[in-house]
PDB file of C-alpha atoms in Angstrom:
ATOM      1  CA  MET A 432      -0.734 -11.845  13.382  1.00  0.00           C
ATOM      2  CA  ILE A 433       0.313  -9.674  16.277  1.00  0.00           C
ATOM      3  CA  LEU A 434      -2.613  -7.810  17.830  1.00  0.00           C
ATOM      4  CA  LYS A 435      -0.350  -4.813  18.440  1.00  0.00           C
ATOM      5  CA  GLU A 436      -0.531  -4.251  14.686  1.00  0.00           C
ATOM      6  CA  VAL A 437      -4.251  -3.424  14.965  1.00  0.00           C
ATOM      7  CA  LEU A 438      -5.086   0.256  15.381  1.00  0.00           C
ATOM      8  CA  ILE A 439      -8.596   1.302  16.369  1.00  0.00           C
ATOM      9  CA  LYS A 440      -9.415   4.824  15.253  1.00  0.00           C
ATOM     10  CA  PRO A 441     -12.591   6.915  15.047  1.00  0.00           C
ATOM     11  CA  VAL A 442     -14.198   7.052  11.622  1.00  0.00           C
ATOM     12  CA  GLN A 443     -14.125  10.590  10.220  1.00  0.00           C
ATOM     13  CA  PRO A 444     -16.977  12.135   8.175  1.00  0.00           C
ATOM     14  CA  GLU A 445     -14.789  12.125   5.064  1.00  0.00           C
ATOM     15  CA  ASP A 446     -14.501   8.314   5.449  1.00  0.00           C
ATOM     16  CA  ASN A 447     -18.190   7.867   4.624  1.00  0.00           C
ATOM     17  CA  ARG A 448     -17.494   5.959   1.382  1.00  0.00           C
ATOM     18  CA  LYS A 449     -15.020   3.627   3.100  1.00  0.00           C
ATOM     19  CA  LEU A 450     -17.592   3.014   5.823  1.00  0.00           C
ATOM     20  CA  LEU A 451     -20.281   2.342   3.239  1.00  0.00           C
ATOM     21  CA  ASP A 452     -18.058  -0.130   1.380  1.00  0.00           C
ATOM     22  CA  ILE A 453     -17.014  -2.100   4.462  1.00  0.00           C
ATOM     23  CA  GLY A 454     -20.547  -1.986   5.854  1.00  0.00           C
ATOM     24  CA  ARG A 455     -22.060  -3.435   2.689  1.00  0.00           C
ATOM     25  CA  GLN A 456     -19.292  -6.017   2.295  1.00  0.00           C
ATOM     26  CA  THR A 457     -19.347  -7.329   5.863  1.00  0.00           C
ATOM     27  CA  PHE A 458     -23.152  -7.368   6.106  1.00  0.00           C
ATOM     28  CA  TYR A 459     -23.389  -9.296   2.837  1.00  0.00           C
ATOM     29  CA  ASP A 460     -20.686 -11.743   3.926  1.00  0.00           C
ATOM     30  CA  ALA A 461     -22.431 -12.329   7.262  1.00  0.00           C
ATOM     31  CA  PHE A 462     -26.041 -12.544   6.083  1.00  0.00           C
ATOM     32  CA  GLY A 463     -26.048 -13.122   2.320  1.00  0.00           C
ATOM     33  CA  PRO A 464     -26.614 -16.464   0.608  1.00  0.00           C
ATOM     34  CA  PRO A 465     -26.944 -19.199   1.770  1.00  0.00           C
ATOM     35  CA  HIS A 466     -28.318 -17.635   4.996  1.00  0.00           C
ATOM     36  CA  ASN A 467     -30.767 -15.356   3.163  1.00  0.00           C
ATOM     37  CA  THR A 468     -31.890 -14.945  -0.429  1.00  0.00           C
ATOM     38  CA  GLU A 469     -29.976 -12.710  -2.809  1.00  0.00           C
ATOM     39  CA  GLU A 470     -33.166 -10.662  -3.291  1.00  0.00           C
ATOM     40  CA  ASN A 471     -33.713 -10.043   0.431  1.00  0.00           C
ATOM     41  CA  ILE A 472     -30.096  -9.191   1.186  1.00  0.00           C
ATOM     42  CA  ASN A 473     -29.873  -6.798  -1.779  1.00  0.00           C
ATOM     43  CA  GLU A 474     -33.181  -5.137  -0.905  1.00  0.00           C
ATOM     44  CA  TYR A 475     -31.924  -4.521   2.621  1.00  0.00           C
ATOM     45  CA  LEU A 476     -28.509  -3.261   1.499  1.00  0.00           C
ATOM     46  CA  ASN A 477     -30.045  -0.943  -1.110  1.00  0.00           C
ATOM     47  CA  GLU A 478     -32.412   0.506   1.487  1.00  0.00           C
ATOM     48  CA  LYS A 479     -30.153   0.781   4.546  1.00  0.00           C
ATOM     49  CA  PHE A 480     -26.540   0.801   3.329  1.00  0.00           C
ATOM     50  CA  ILE A 481     -26.608   3.816   1.039  1.00  0.00           C
ATOM     51  CA  LEU A 482     -24.321   6.831   1.156  1.00  0.00           C
ATOM     52  CA  ASP A 483     -26.986   9.274   2.409  1.00  0.00           C
ATOM     53  CA  ASN A 484     -27.836   7.012   5.365  1.00  0.00           C
ATOM     54  CA  ILE A 485     -24.209   6.348   6.273  1.00  0.00           C
ATOM     55  CA  THR A 486     -23.371  10.062   6.073  1.00  0.00           C
ATOM     56  CA  GLU A 487     -26.349  10.917   8.288  1.00  0.00           C
ATOM     57  CA  GLU A 488     -25.336   8.246  10.823  1.00  0.00           C
ATOM     58  CA  LEU A 489     -21.773   9.618  10.897  1.00  0.00           C
ATOM     59  CA  HIS A 490     -23.103  13.073  11.742  1.00  0.00           C
ATOM     60  CA  ASN A 491     -25.355  11.883  14.581  1.00  0.00           C
ATOM     61  CA  PRO A 492     -23.696  13.043  17.816  1.00  0.00           C
ATOM     62  CA  ASN A 493     -25.124   9.991  19.651  1.00  0.00           C
ATOM     63  CA  SER A 494     -23.532   7.472  17.271  1.00  0.00           C
ATOM     64  CA  GLU A 495     -19.846   6.580  17.142  1.00  0.00           C
ATOM     65  CA  PHE A 496     -17.958   4.562  14.556  1.00  0.00           C
ATOM     66  CA  TYR A 497     -14.473   3.092  14.810  1.00  0.00           C
ATOM     67  CA  PHE A 498     -12.358   1.304  12.218  1.00  0.00           C
ATOM     68  CA  ALA A 499      -9.882  -1.446  13.057  1.00  0.00           C
ATOM     69  CA  TRP A 500      -6.842  -0.934  10.822  1.00  0.00           C
ATOM     70  CA  ILE A 501      -4.109  -3.445   9.972  1.00  0.00           C
ATOM     71  CA  HIS A 502      -1.263  -2.151   7.790  1.00  0.00           C
ATOM     72  CA  ASN A 503      -3.374   0.669   6.277  1.00  0.00           C
ATOM     73  CA  GLN A 504      -6.235  -1.731   5.510  1.00  0.00           C
ATOM     74  CA  ILE A 505      -9.621  -1.627   7.233  1.00  0.00           C
ATOM     75  CA  ALA A 506     -10.109  -4.993   8.936  1.00  0.00           C
ATOM     76  CA  GLY A 507     -13.363  -4.282  10.766  1.00  0.00           C
ATOM     77  CA  TYR A 508     -15.560  -1.643  12.335  1.00  0.00           C
ATOM     78  CA  ILE A 509     -18.082  -0.899  15.061  1.00  0.00           C
ATOM     79  CA  LYS A 510     -21.063   1.376  15.453  1.00  0.00           C
ATOM     80  CA  ILE A 511     -22.298   2.210  18.941  1.00  0.00           C
ATOM     81  CA  ASN A 512     -25.324   4.288  19.878  1.00  0.00           C
ATOM     82  CA  SER A 513     -26.369   6.158  22.991  1.00  0.00           C
ATOM     83  CA  GLY A 514     -29.362   8.336  23.830  1.00  0.00           C
ATOM     84  CA  ASN A 515     -31.957   8.698  21.099  1.00  0.00           C
ATOM     85  CA  ALA A 516     -29.713   7.063  18.463  1.00  0.00           C
ATOM     86  CA  GLN A 517     -30.413   3.637  19.973  1.00  0.00           C
ATOM     87  CA  THR A 518     -32.599   1.471  17.748  1.00  0.00           C
ATOM     88  CA  GLU A 519     -34.903   0.465  20.631  1.00  0.00           C
ATOM     89  CA  PRO A 520     -36.144   2.573  23.543  1.00  0.00           C
ATOM     90  CA  VAL A 521     -34.095   1.415  26.536  1.00  0.00           C
ATOM     91  CA  GLU A 522     -34.341   2.879  30.049  1.00  0.00           C
ATOM     92  CA  GLY A 523     -31.245   4.185  31.793  1.00  0.00           C
ATOM     93  CA  ASN A 524     -27.759   5.231  30.775  1.00  0.00           C
ATOM     94  CA  THR A 525     -27.179   2.516  28.185  1.00  0.00           C
ATOM     95  CA  LEU A 526     -25.060   1.893  25.120  1.00  0.00           C
ATOM     96  CA  GLU A 527     -26.127  -0.106  22.079  1.00  0.00           C
ATOM     97  CA  ILE A 528     -23.757  -2.076  19.894  1.00  0.00           C
ATOM     98  CA  GLU A 529     -25.525  -1.736  16.557  1.00  0.00           C
ATOM     99  CA  ARG A 530     -22.703  -3.116  14.424  1.00  0.00           C
ATOM    100  CA  ILE A 531     -19.521  -5.034  15.082  1.00  0.00           C
ATOM    101  CA  TYR A 532     -18.081  -6.603  11.949  1.00  0.00           C
ATOM    102  CA  VAL A 533     -14.736  -8.000  10.861  1.00  0.00           C
ATOM    103  CA  VAL A 534     -13.759  -8.457   7.208  1.00  0.00           C
ATOM    104  CA  LYS A 535     -13.855 -12.147   6.270  1.00  0.00           C
ATOM    105  CA  GLU A 536     -10.096 -12.431   5.609  1.00  0.00           C
ATOM    106  CA  HIS A 537      -9.329 -11.060   9.096  1.00  0.00           C
ATOM    107  CA  GLN A 538     -11.767 -13.188  11.077  1.00  0.00           C
ATOM    108  CA  GLY A 539     -10.220 -15.452  13.679  1.00  0.00           C
ATOM    109  CA  LYS A 540      -7.502 -12.904  14.528  1.00  0.00           C
ATOM    110  CA  LYS A 541      -9.203 -11.554  17.683  1.00  0.00           C
ATOM    111  CA  ILE A 542     -10.061  -8.249  15.983  1.00  0.00           C
ATOM    112  CA  GLY A 543     -13.686  -8.547  17.092  1.00  0.00           C
ATOM    113  CA  GLN A 544     -12.455  -8.927  20.661  1.00  0.00           C
ATOM    114  CA  LEU A 545     -10.277  -5.814  20.338  1.00  0.00           C
ATOM    115  CA  LEU A 546     -13.248  -3.856  18.984  1.00  0.00           C
ATOM    116  CA  PHE A 547     -15.354  -5.104  21.880  1.00  0.00           C
ATOM    117  CA  GLN A 548     -12.636  -3.976  24.329  1.00  0.00           C
ATOM    118  CA  LYS A 549     -12.871  -0.496  22.765  1.00  0.00           C
ATOM    119  CA  ILE A 550     -16.626  -0.537  23.394  1.00  0.00           C
ATOM    120  CA  LEU A 551     -16.047  -1.506  27.042  1.00  0.00           C
ATOM    121  CA  GLN A 552     -13.551   1.341  27.439  1.00  0.00           C
ATOM    122  CA  ILE A 553     -16.037   3.863  26.028  1.00  0.00           C
ATOM    123  CA  ALA A 554     -18.832   2.464  28.217  1.00  0.00           C
ATOM    124  CA  LYS A 555     -16.721   2.839  31.349  1.00  0.00           C
ATOM    125  CA  GLU A 556     -15.734   6.403  30.411  1.00  0.00           C
ATOM    126  CA  LYS A 557     -19.441   7.251  30.030  1.00  0.00           C
ATOM    127  CA  SER A 558     -20.478   5.426  33.242  1.00  0.00           C
ATOM    128  CA  ILE A 559     -22.849   3.226  31.257  1.00  0.00           C
ATOM    129  CA  GLU A 560     -25.187   0.949  33.273  1.00  0.00           C
ATOM    130  CA  PHE A 561     -25.306  -1.765  30.623  1.00  0.00           C
ATOM    131  CA  ILE A 562     -24.425  -2.477  27.003  1.00  0.00           C
ATOM    132  CA  TRP A 563     -27.055  -4.127  24.824  1.00  0.00           C
ATOM    133  CA  LEU A 564     -27.473  -5.392  21.278  1.00  0.00           C
ATOM    134  CA  GLY A 565     -29.655  -7.415  18.958  1.00  0.00           C
ATOM    135  CA  VAL A 566     -28.212 -10.511  17.279  1.00  0.00           C
ATOM    136  CA  TRP A 567     -29.942 -12.723  14.723  1.00  0.00           C
ATOM    137  CA  GLU A 568     -31.139 -15.952  16.325  1.00  0.00           C
ATOM    138  CA  LYS A 569     -29.582 -17.904  13.424  1.00  0.00           C
ATOM    139  CA  ASN A 570     -26.091 -16.475  14.039  1.00  0.00           C
ATOM    140  CA  PRO A 571     -24.675 -18.945  16.594  1.00  0.00           C
ATOM    141  CA  GLY A 572     -21.106 -17.678  16.228  1.00  0.00           C
ATOM    142  CA  ALA A 573     -22.065 -14.156  17.251  1.00  0.00           C
ATOM    143  CA  ILE A 574     -24.291 -15.388  20.081  1.00  0.00           C
ATOM    144  CA  LYS A 575     -21.405 -17.504  21.384  1.00  0.00           C
ATOM    145  CA  PHE A 576     -19.038 -14.491  21.155  1.00  0.00           C
ATOM    146  CA  TYR A 577     -21.392 -12.295  23.187  1.00  0.00           C
ATOM    147  CA  LYS A 578     -22.102 -14.986  25.787  1.00  0.00           C
ATOM    148  CA  ARG A 579     -18.354 -15.545  26.178  1.00  0.00           C
ATOM    149  CA  ASN A 580     -18.081 -11.815  26.911  1.00  0.00           C
ATOM    150  CA  GLY A 581     -20.749 -11.937  29.631  1.00  0.00           C
ATOM    151  CA  PHE A 582     -23.901 -10.973  27.697  1.00  0.00           C
ATOM    152  CA  LYS A 583     -27.235 -12.539  28.667  1.00  0.00           C
ATOM    153  CA  ILE A 584     -30.397 -12.812  26.561  1.00  0.00           C
ATOM    154  CA  PHE A 585     -33.170 -10.610  27.950  1.00  0.00           C
ATOM    155  CA  ASP A 586     -35.729 -10.328  25.153  1.00  0.00           C
ATOM    156  CA  THR A 587     -36.341 -10.694  21.415  1.00  0.00           C
ATOM    157  CA  HIS A 588     -37.439  -8.335  18.687  1.00  0.00           C
ATOM    158  CA  LYS A 589     -38.457  -8.641  15.065  1.00  0.00           C
ATOM    159  CA  PHE A 590     -36.268  -7.481  12.210  1.00  0.00           C
ATOM    160  CA  MET A 591     -37.191  -7.184   8.525  1.00  0.00           C
ATOM    161  CA  LEU A 592     -34.576  -8.328   6.029  1.00  0.00           C
ATOM    162  CA  GLY A 593     -36.172  -7.575   2.684  1.00  0.00           C
ATOM    163  CA  THR A 594     -39.472  -9.464   2.835  1.00  0.00           C
ATOM    164  CA  ASP A 595     -38.322 -11.921   5.535  1.00  0.00           C
ATOM    165  CA  LEU A 596     -39.449 -11.268   9.114  1.00  0.00           C
ATOM    166  CA  GLN A 597     -36.613 -12.485  11.370  1.00  0.00           C
ATOM    167  CA  THR A 598     -36.050 -12.641  15.117  1.00  0.00           C
ATOM    168  CA  ASP A 599     -33.151 -11.025  16.915  1.00  0.00           C
ATOM    169  CA  MET A 600     -32.077 -12.078  20.390  1.00  0.00           C
ATOM    170  CA  MET A 601     -31.713  -9.033  22.612  1.00  0.00           C
ATOM    171  CA  MET A 602     -28.637  -9.405  24.816  1.00  0.00           C
ATOM    172  CA  LYS A 603     -27.151  -7.195  27.510  1.00  0.00           C
ATOM    173  CA  LEU A 604     -24.074  -6.909  29.648  1.00  0.00           C
ATOM    174  CA  ILE A 605     -24.529  -5.174  33.003  1.00  0.00           C
ATOM    175  CA  LEU A 606     -21.441  -3.176  33.932  1.00  0.00           C
TER     176      LEU A 606
END
């Protein structure tokens, strides 16, 4: 696959159903069985990944979504937050990566890296001090990806997935 074939475009409000579908699919693929129970993953998806929530997130001026497209097919997406849209109170001019997901069939094609490069471009345009994120401690592939891109662990926080209290590693990249 030639990376030039990947187009990264902002998600439009009328794309809310596409965003919902890819969000549910990629979250389930990443965190569903065998990593978590069917009950916990479905409870989380049915609470967080619903059309009203996605539509509200799309209309938040401090949140941005981008799709990665390959041949008119969505291959992945990102959600970044600034200001009061960030999921944790963080001091300074910071940017949160809340979601960066690639569809299973397109993993291993460097699409995640292209999406991350888009985040870096946006951060530089906004003169961001550092980019931060939370990543599940039991997701070694993602942790390795972020470390390879210069992120360092600085804290942890708790995250509820259904009835399971999990720990996320908080990581940041100082720009």
